[in-house]
Coordinates of N, CA and C in Angstrom, one line a residue:
X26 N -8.5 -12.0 -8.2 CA -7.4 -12.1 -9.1 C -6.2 -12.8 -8.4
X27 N -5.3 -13.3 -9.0 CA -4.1 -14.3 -8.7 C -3.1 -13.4 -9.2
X28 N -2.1 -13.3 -8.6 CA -1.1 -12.7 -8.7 C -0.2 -13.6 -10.0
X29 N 0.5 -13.1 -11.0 CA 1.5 -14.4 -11.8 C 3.1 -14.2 -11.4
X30 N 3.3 -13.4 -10.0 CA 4.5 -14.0 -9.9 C 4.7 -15.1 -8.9
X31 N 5.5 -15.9 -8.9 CA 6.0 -17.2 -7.9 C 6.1 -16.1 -6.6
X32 N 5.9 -17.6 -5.7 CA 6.2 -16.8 -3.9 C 7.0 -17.6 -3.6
X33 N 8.6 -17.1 -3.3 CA 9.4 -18.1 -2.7 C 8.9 -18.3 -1.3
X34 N 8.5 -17.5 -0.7 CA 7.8 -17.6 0.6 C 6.6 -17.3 0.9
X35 N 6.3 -18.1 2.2 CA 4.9 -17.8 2.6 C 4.0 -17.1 3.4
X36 N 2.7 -16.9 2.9 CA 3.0 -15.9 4.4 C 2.9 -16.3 5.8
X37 N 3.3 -17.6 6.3 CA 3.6 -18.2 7.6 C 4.9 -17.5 8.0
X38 N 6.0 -17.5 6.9 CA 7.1 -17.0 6.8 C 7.7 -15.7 7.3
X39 N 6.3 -14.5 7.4 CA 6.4 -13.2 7.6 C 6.9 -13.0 8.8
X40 N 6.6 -13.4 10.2 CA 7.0 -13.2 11.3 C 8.4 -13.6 11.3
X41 N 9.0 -14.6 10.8 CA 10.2 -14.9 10.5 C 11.5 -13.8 10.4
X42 N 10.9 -13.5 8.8 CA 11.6 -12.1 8.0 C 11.2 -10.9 8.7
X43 N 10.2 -10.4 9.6 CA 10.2 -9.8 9.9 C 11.0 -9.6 11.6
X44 N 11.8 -10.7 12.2 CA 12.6 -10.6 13.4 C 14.0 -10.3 12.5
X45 N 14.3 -10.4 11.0 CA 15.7 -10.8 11.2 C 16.1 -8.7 10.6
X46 N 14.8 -7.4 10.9 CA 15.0 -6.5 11.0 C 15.1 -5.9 12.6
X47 N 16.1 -5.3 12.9 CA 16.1 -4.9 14.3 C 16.5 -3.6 14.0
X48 N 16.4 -2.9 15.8 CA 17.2 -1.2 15.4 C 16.1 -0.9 16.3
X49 N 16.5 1.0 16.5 CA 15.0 1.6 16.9 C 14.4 2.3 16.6
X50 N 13.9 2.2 15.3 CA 13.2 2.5 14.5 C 11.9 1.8 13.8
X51 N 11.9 0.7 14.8 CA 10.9 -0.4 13.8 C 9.3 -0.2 13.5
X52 N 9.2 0.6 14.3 CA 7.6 1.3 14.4 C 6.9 -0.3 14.2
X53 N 6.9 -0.9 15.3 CA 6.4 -2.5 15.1 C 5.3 -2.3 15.2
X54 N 4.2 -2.0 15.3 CA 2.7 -1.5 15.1 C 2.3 -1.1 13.9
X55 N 3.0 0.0 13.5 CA 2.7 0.1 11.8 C 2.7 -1.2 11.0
X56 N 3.7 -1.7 11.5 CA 4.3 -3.2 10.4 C 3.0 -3.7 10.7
X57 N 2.5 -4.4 11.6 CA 1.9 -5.7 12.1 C 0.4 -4.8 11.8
X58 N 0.2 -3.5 11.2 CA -1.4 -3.5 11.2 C -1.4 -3.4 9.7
X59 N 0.0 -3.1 9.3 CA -0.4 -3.0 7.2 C 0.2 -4.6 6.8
X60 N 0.5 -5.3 7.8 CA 1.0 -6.5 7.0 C -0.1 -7.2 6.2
X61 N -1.3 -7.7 6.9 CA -2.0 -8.5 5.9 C -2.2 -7.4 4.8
X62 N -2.8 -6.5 4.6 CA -3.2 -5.8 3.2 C -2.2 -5.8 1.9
X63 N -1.1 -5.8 2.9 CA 0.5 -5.6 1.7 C 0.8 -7.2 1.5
X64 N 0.8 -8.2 1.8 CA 0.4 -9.4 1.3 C -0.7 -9.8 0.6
X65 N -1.9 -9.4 1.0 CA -2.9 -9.8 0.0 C -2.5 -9.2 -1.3
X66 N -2.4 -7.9 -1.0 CA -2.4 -7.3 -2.7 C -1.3 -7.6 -3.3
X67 N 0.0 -8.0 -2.8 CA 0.9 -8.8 -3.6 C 1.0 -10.4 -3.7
X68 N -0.1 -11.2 -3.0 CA 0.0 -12.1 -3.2 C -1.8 -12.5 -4.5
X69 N -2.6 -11.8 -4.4 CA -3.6 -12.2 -4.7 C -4.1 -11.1 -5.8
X70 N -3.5 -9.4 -5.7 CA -4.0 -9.2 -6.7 C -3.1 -8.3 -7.3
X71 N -2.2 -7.6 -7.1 CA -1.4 -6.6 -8.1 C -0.9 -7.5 -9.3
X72 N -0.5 -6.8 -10.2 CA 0.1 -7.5 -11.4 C 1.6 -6.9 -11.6
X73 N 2.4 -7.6 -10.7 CA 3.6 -7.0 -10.2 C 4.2 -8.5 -10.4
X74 N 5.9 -8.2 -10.6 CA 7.0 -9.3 -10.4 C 8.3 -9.0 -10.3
X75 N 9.1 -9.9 -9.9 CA 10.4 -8.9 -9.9 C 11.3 -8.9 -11.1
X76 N 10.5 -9.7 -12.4 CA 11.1 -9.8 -13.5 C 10.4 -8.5 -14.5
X77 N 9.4 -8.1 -14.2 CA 8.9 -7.0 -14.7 C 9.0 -5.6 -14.2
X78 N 9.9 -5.1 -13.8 CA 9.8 -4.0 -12.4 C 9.6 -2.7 -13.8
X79 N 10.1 -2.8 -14.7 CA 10.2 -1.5 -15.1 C 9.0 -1.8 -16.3
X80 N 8.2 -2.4 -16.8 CA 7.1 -2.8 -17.5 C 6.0 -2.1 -17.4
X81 N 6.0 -1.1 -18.3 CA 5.0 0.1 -18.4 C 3.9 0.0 -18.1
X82 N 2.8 -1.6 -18.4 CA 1.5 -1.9 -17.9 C 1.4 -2.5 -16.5
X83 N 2.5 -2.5 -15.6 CA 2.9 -2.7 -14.2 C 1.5 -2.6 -13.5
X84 N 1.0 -2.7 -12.9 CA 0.2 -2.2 -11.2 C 1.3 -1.7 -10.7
X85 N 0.7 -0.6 -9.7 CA 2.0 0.5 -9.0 C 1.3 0.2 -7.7
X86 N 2.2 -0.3 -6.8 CA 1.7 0.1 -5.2 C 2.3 0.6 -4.7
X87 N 1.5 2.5 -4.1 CA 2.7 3.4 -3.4 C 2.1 3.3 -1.4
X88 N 3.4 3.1 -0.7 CA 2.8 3.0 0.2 C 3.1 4.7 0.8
X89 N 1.8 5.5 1.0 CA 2.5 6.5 1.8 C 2.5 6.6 3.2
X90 N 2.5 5.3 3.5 CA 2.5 5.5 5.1 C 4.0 4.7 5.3
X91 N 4.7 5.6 5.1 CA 6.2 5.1 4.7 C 7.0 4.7 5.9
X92 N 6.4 5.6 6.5 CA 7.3 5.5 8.0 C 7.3 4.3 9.1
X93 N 6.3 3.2 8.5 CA 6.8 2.2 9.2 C 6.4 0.6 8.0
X94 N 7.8 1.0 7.3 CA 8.4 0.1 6.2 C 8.4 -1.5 6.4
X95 N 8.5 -1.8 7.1 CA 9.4 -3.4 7.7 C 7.8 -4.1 6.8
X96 N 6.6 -4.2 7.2 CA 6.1 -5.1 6.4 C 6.2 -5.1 5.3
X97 N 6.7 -3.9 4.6 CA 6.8 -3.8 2.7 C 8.0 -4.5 2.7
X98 N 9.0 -4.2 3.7 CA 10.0 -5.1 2.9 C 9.9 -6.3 3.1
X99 N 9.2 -6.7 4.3 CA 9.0 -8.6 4.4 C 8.4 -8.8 3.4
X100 N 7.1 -8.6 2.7 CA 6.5 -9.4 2.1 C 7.5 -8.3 0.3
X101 N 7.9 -7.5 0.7 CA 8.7 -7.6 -1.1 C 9.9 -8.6 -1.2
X102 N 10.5 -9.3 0.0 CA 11.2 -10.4 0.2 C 10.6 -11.6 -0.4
X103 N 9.8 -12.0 0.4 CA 8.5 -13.0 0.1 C 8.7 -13.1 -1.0
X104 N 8.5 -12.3 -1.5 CA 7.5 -12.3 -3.2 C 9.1 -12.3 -3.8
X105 N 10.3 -12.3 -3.8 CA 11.6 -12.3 -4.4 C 12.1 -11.1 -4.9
X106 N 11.7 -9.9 -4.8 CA 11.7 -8.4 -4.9 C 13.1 -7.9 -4.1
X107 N 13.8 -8.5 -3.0 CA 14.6 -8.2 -2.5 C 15.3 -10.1 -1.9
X108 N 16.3 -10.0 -1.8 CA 17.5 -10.4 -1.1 C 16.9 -11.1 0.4
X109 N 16.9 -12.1 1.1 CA 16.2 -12.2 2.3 C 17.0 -11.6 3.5
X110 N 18.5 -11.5 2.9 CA 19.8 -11.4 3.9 C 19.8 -9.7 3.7
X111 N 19.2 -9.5 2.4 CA 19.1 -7.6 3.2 C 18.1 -7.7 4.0
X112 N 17.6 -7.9 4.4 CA 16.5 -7.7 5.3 C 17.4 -7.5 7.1
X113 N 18.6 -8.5 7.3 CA 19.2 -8.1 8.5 C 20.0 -6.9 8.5
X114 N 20.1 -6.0 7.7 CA 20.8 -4.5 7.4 C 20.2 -3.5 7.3
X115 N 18.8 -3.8 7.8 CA 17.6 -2.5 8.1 C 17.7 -1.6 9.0
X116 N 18.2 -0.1 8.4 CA 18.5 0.5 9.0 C 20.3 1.3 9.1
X117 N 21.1 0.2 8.5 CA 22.2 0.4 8.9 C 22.4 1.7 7.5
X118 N 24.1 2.0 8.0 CA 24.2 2.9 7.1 C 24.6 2.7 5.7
X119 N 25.0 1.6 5.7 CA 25.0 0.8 4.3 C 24.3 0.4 3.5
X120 N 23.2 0.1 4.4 CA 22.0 -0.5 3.4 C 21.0 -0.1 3.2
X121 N 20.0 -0.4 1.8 CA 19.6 0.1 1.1 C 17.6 0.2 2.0
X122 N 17.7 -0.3 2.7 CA 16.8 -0.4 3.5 C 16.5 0.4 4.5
X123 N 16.1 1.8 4.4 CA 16.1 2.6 5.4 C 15.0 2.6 6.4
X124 N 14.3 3.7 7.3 CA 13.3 3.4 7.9 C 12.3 4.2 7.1
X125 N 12.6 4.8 6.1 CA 11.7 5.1 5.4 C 11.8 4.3 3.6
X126 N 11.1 4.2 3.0 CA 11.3 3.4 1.7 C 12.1 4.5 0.8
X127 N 13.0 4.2 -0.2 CA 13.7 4.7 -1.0 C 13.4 4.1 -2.1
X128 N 13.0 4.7 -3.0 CA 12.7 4.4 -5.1 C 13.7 3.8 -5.5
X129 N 14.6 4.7 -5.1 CA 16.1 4.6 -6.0 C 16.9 3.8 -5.1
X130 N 16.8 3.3 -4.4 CA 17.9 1.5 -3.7 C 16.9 0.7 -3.6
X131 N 15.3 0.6 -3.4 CA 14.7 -0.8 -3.5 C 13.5 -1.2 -4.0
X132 N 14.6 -2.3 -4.6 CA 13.6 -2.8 -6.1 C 12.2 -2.9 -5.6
X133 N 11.4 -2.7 -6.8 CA 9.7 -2.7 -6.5 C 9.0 -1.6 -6.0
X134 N 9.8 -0.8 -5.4 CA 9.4 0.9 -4.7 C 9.1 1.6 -5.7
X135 N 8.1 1.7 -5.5 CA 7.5 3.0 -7.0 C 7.8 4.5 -6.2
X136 N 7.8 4.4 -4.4 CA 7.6 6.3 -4.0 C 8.6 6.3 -3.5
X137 N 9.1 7.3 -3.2 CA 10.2 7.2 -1.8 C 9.0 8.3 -0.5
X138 N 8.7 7.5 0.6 CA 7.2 8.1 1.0 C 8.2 7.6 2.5
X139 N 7.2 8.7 3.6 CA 7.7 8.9 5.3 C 6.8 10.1 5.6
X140 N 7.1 11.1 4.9 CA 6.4 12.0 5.2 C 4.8 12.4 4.9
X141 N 4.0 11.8 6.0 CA 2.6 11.5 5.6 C 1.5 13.0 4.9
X142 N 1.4 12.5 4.2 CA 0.4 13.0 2.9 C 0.5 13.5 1.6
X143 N 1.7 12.6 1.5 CA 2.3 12.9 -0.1 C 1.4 12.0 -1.0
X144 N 1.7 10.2 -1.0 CA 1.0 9.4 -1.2 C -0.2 9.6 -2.2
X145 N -0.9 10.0 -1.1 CA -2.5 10.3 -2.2 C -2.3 11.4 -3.5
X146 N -1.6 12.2 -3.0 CA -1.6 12.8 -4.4 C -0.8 12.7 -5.2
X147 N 0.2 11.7 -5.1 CA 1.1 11.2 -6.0 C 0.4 10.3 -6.7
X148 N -0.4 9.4 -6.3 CA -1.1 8.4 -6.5 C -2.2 8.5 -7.6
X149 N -2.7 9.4 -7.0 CA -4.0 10.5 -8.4 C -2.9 11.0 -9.4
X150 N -1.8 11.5 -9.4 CA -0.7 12.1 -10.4 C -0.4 10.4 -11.7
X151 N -0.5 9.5 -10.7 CA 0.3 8.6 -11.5 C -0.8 8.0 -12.5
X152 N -2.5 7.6 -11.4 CA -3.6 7.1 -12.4 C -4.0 8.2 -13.3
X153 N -3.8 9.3 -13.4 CA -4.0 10.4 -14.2 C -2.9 10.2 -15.5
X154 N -1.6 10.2 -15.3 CA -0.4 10.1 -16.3 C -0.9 8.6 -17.0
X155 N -1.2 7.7 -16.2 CA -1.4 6.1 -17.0 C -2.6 6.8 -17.6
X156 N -3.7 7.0 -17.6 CA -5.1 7.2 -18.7 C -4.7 7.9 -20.0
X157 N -3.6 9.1 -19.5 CA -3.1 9.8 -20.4 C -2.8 9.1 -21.6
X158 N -1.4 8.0 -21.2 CA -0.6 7.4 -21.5 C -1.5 6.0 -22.4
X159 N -2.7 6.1 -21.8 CA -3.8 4.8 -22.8 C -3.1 3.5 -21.6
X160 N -2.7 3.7 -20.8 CA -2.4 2.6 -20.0 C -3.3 2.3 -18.4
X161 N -4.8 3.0 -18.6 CA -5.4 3.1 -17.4 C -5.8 1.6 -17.0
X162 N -5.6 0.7 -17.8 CA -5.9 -0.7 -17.0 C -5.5 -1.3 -16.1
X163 N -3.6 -0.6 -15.8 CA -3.0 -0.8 -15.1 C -3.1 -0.1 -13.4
X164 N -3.4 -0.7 -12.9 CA -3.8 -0.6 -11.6 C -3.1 0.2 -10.6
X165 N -3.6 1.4 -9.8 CA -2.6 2.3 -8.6 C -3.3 2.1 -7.5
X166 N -2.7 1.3 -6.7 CA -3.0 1.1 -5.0 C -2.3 1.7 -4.3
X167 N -2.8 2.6 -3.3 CA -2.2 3.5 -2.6 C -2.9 3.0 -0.8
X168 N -1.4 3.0 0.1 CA -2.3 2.7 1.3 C -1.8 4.0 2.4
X169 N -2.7 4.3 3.0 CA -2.5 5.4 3.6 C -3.1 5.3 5.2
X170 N -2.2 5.5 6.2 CA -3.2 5.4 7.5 C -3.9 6.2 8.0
X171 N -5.0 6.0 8.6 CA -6.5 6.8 9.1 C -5.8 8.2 9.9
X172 N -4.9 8.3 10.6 CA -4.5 9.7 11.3 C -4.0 10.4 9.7
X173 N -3.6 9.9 9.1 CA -2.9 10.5 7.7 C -3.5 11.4 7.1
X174 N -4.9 10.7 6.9 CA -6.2 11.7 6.4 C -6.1 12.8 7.3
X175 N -5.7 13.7 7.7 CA -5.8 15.1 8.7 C -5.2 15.6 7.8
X176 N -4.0 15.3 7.2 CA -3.6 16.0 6.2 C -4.1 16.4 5.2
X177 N -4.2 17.9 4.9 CA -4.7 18.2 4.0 C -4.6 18.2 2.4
X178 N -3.5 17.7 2.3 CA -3.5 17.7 1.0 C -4.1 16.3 0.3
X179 N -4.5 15.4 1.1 CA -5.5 14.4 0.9 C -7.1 14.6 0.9
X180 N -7.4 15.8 1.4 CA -8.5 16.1 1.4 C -8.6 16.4 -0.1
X181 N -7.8 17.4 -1.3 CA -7.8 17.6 -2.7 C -7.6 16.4 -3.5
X182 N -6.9 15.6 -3.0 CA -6.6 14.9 -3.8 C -7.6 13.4 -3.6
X183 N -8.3 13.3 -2.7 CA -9.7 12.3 -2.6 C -11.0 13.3 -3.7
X184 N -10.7 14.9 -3.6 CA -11.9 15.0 -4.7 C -11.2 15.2 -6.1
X185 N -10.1 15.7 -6.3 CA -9.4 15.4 -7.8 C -10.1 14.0 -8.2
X186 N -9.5 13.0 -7.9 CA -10.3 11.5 -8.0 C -11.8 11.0 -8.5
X187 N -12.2 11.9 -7.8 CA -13.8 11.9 -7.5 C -14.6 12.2 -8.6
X188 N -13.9 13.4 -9.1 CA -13.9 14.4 -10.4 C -13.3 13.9 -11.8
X189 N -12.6 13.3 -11.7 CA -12.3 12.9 -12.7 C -12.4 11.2 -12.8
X190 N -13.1 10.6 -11.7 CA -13.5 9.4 -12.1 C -12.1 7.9 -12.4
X191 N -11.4 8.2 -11.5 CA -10.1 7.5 -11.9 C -10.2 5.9 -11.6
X192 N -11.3 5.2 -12.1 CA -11.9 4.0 -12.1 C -10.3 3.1 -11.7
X193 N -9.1 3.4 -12.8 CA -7.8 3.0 -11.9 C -6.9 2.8 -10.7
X194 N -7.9 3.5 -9.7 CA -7.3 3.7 -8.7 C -8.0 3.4 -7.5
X195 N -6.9 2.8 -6.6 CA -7.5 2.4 -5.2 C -6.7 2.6 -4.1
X196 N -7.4 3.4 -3.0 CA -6.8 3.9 -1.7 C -7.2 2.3 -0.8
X197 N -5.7 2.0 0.2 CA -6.5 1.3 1.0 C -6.2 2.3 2.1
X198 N -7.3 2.3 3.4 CA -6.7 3.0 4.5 C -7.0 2.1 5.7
X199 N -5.9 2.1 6.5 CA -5.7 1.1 7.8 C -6.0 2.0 8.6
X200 N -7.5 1.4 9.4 CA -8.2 2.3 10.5 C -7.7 1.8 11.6
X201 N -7.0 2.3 12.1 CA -6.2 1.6 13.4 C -6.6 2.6 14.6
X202 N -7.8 3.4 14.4 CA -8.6 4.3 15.5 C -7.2 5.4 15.8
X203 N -6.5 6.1 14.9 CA -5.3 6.8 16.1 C -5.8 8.0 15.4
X204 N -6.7 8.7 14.6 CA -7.4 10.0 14.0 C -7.3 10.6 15.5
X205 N -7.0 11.5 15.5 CA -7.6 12.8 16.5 C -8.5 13.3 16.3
X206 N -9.0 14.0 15.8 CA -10.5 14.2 15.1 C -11.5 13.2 14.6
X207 N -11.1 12.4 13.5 CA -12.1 11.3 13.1 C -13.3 12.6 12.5
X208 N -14.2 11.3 11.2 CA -14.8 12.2 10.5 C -16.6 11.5 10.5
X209 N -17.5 12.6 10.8 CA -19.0 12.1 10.8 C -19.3 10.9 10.1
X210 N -19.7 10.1 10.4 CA -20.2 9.5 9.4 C -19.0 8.0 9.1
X211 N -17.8 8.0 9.9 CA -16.9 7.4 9.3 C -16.2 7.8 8.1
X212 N -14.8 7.1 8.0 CA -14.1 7.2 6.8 C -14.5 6.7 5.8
X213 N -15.4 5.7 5.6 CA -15.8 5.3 4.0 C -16.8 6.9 3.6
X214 N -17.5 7.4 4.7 CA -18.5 8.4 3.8 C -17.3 9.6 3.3
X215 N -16.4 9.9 4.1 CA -15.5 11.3 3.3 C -15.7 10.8 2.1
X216 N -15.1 9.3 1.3 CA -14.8 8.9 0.0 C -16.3 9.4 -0.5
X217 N -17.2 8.5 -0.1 CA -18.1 8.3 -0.8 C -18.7 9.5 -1.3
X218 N -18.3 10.6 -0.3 CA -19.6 11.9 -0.8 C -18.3 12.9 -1.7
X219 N -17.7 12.2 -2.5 CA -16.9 12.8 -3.1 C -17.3 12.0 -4.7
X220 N -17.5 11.1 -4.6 CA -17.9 10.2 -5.6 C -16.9 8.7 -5.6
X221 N -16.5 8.8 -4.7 CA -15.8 6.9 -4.6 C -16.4 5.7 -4.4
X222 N -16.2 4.7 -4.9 CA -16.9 3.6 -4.2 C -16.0 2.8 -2.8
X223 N -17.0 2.6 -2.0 CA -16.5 1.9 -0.9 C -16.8 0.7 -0.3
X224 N -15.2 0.1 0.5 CA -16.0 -1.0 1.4 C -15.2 -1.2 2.4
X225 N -15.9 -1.6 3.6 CA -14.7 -1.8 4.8 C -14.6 -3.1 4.9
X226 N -13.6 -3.3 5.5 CA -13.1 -5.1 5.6 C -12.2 -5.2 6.9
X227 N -12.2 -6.6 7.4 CA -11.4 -6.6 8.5 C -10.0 -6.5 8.0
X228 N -8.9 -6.0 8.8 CA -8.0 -5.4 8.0 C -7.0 -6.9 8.1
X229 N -7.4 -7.7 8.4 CA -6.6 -9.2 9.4 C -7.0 -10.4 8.5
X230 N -8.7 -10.0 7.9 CA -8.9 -11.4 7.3 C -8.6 -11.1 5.5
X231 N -7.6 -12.1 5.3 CA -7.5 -12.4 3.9 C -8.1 -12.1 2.5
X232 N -9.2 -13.4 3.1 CA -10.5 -13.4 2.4 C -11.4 -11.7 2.2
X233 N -11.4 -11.5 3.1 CA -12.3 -10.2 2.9 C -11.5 -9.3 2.5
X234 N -10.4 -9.0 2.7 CA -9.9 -8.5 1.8 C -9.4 -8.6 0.3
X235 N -9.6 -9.4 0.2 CA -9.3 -9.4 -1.1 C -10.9 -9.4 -2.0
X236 N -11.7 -9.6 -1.6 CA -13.1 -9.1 -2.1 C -13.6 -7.7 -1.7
X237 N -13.0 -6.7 -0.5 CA -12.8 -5.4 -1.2 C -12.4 -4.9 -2.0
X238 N -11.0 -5.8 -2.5 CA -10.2 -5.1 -3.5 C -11.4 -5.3 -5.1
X239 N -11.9 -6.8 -4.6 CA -12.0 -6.5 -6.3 C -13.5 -6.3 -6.2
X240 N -13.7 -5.4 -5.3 CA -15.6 -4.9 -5.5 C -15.4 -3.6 -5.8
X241 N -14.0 -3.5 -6.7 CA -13.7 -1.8 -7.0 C -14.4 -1.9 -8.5
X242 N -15.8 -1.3 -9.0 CA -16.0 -0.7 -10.4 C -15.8 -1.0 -11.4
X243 N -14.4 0.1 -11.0 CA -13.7 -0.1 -12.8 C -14.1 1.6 -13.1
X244 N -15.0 2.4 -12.8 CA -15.5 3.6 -13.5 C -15.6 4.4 -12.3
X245 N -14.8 4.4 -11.2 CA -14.2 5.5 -10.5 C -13.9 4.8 -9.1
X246 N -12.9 5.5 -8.4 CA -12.4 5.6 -7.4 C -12.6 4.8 -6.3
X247 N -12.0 3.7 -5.5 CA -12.1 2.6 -4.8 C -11.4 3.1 -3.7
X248 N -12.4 3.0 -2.4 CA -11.7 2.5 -1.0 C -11.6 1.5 -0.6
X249 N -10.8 0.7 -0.1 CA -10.9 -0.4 0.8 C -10.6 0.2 2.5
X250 N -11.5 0.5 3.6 CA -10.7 0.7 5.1 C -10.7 -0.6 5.3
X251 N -9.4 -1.0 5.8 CA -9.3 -1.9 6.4 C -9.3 -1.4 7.9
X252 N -10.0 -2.2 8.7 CA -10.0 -1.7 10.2 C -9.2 -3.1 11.3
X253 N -8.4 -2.0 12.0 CA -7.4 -2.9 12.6 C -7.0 -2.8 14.1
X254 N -6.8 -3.1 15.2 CA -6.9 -3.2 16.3 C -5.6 -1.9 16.9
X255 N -4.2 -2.0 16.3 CA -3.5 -1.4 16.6 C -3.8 0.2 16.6
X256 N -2.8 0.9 17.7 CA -2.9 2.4 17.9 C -2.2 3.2 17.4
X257 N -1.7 3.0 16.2 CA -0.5 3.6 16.2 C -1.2 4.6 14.2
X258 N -0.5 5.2 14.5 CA -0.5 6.0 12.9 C 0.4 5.5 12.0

């Protein structure tokens, strides 16, 4: 799928927008292992724009791996979602750009997410309320990173999903190997023996990712892992 909003920028452009955030907080590993996935899915498949932000049949992307923000905001730049000159106020105390994402100061933020393992069950809350609402066409992408899963309240909220078949919804998780435990079998089987469908993809190439995204169903629950070189959670 093709995204229908315009890209003022490209994604050559990301390294760019992403120097004009400084401070010490940049968790620059986080950024640089979710950046392709948070571009593909806003450049190739969410149904998102910055002229529609409050449009009830939206796609929702929540990122709960909040705590290292800088690629959401480059590529919510990109895409015209934000200001390119907020982007050098990251962090400060004026601006709306924290080191964790805020709902309520920037545009396109569906969570205000940092504290890992909220995400996934917000996520299942929201494709639950859209089916409700007769609006399940509309798509919930949730990305979450591989140490994140320890958290338990993702363990309920991968079988809520599972259980009720939320064909609207899709976790990506960025395997960046930093699990302390790590689970038998890999992270695609946790999903799978819950009732998800899965696929792993390199978390870097484009292409493959974007044919995880759309080898999701439709009639229950989608993983994409993307697997990625960096260490970091």
């Amino acid at each position: 799928m093709s995204s229908p909003n315009g890209s003022p920028h490209d994604y050559e452009d990301l390294p760019a927008l992403l120097t004009l955030m400084t401070g010490d907080e940049k968790h620059d590993a986080s950024a640089t292992s979710t950046l392709d996935a948070i571009w593909v899915l806003y450049d190739r498949i969410l149904r998102v724009a910055p002229d529609r932000l409050d449009d009830p049949d939206r796609d929702r992307f929540l990122l709960s791996k909040g705590h290292g923000p800088m690629a959401y905001y480059a590529v919510l730049a990109a895409k015209g979602f934000l200001a390119v000159d907020d982007l050098r106020g990251f962090g400060g105390f004026d601006s709306p750009l924290g080191y964790h994402p805020d709902r309520t100061l920037v545009p396109g933020v569906e969570i205000s997410s940092g504290s890992l393992g909220h995400g996934m069950g917000l996520a299942v809350g929201t494709a639950l309320g859209l089916r409700m609402t007769g609006r399940d066409r509309s798509a919930v992408v949730v990305l979450v990173g591989d140490a994140e899963l320890e958290e338990g309240s993702n363990a309920e909220a991968i079988q809520v999903a599972g259980r009720r078949n939320l064909g609207n919804l899709t976790a990506v998780v960025i395997d960046n190997a930093s699990a302390s435990a790590g689970w038998p079998g890999g992270i695609a089987a946790r999903f799978a023996v819950e009732g998800w469908s899965t696929h792993d993809a390199d978390g870097h190439d484009h292409d493959a990712l974007e044919r995880a995204f759309a080898a999701a169903p439709g009639d229950r629950p989608h993983v994409v892992v993307a697997h990625v070189e960096s260490k970091e959670s």
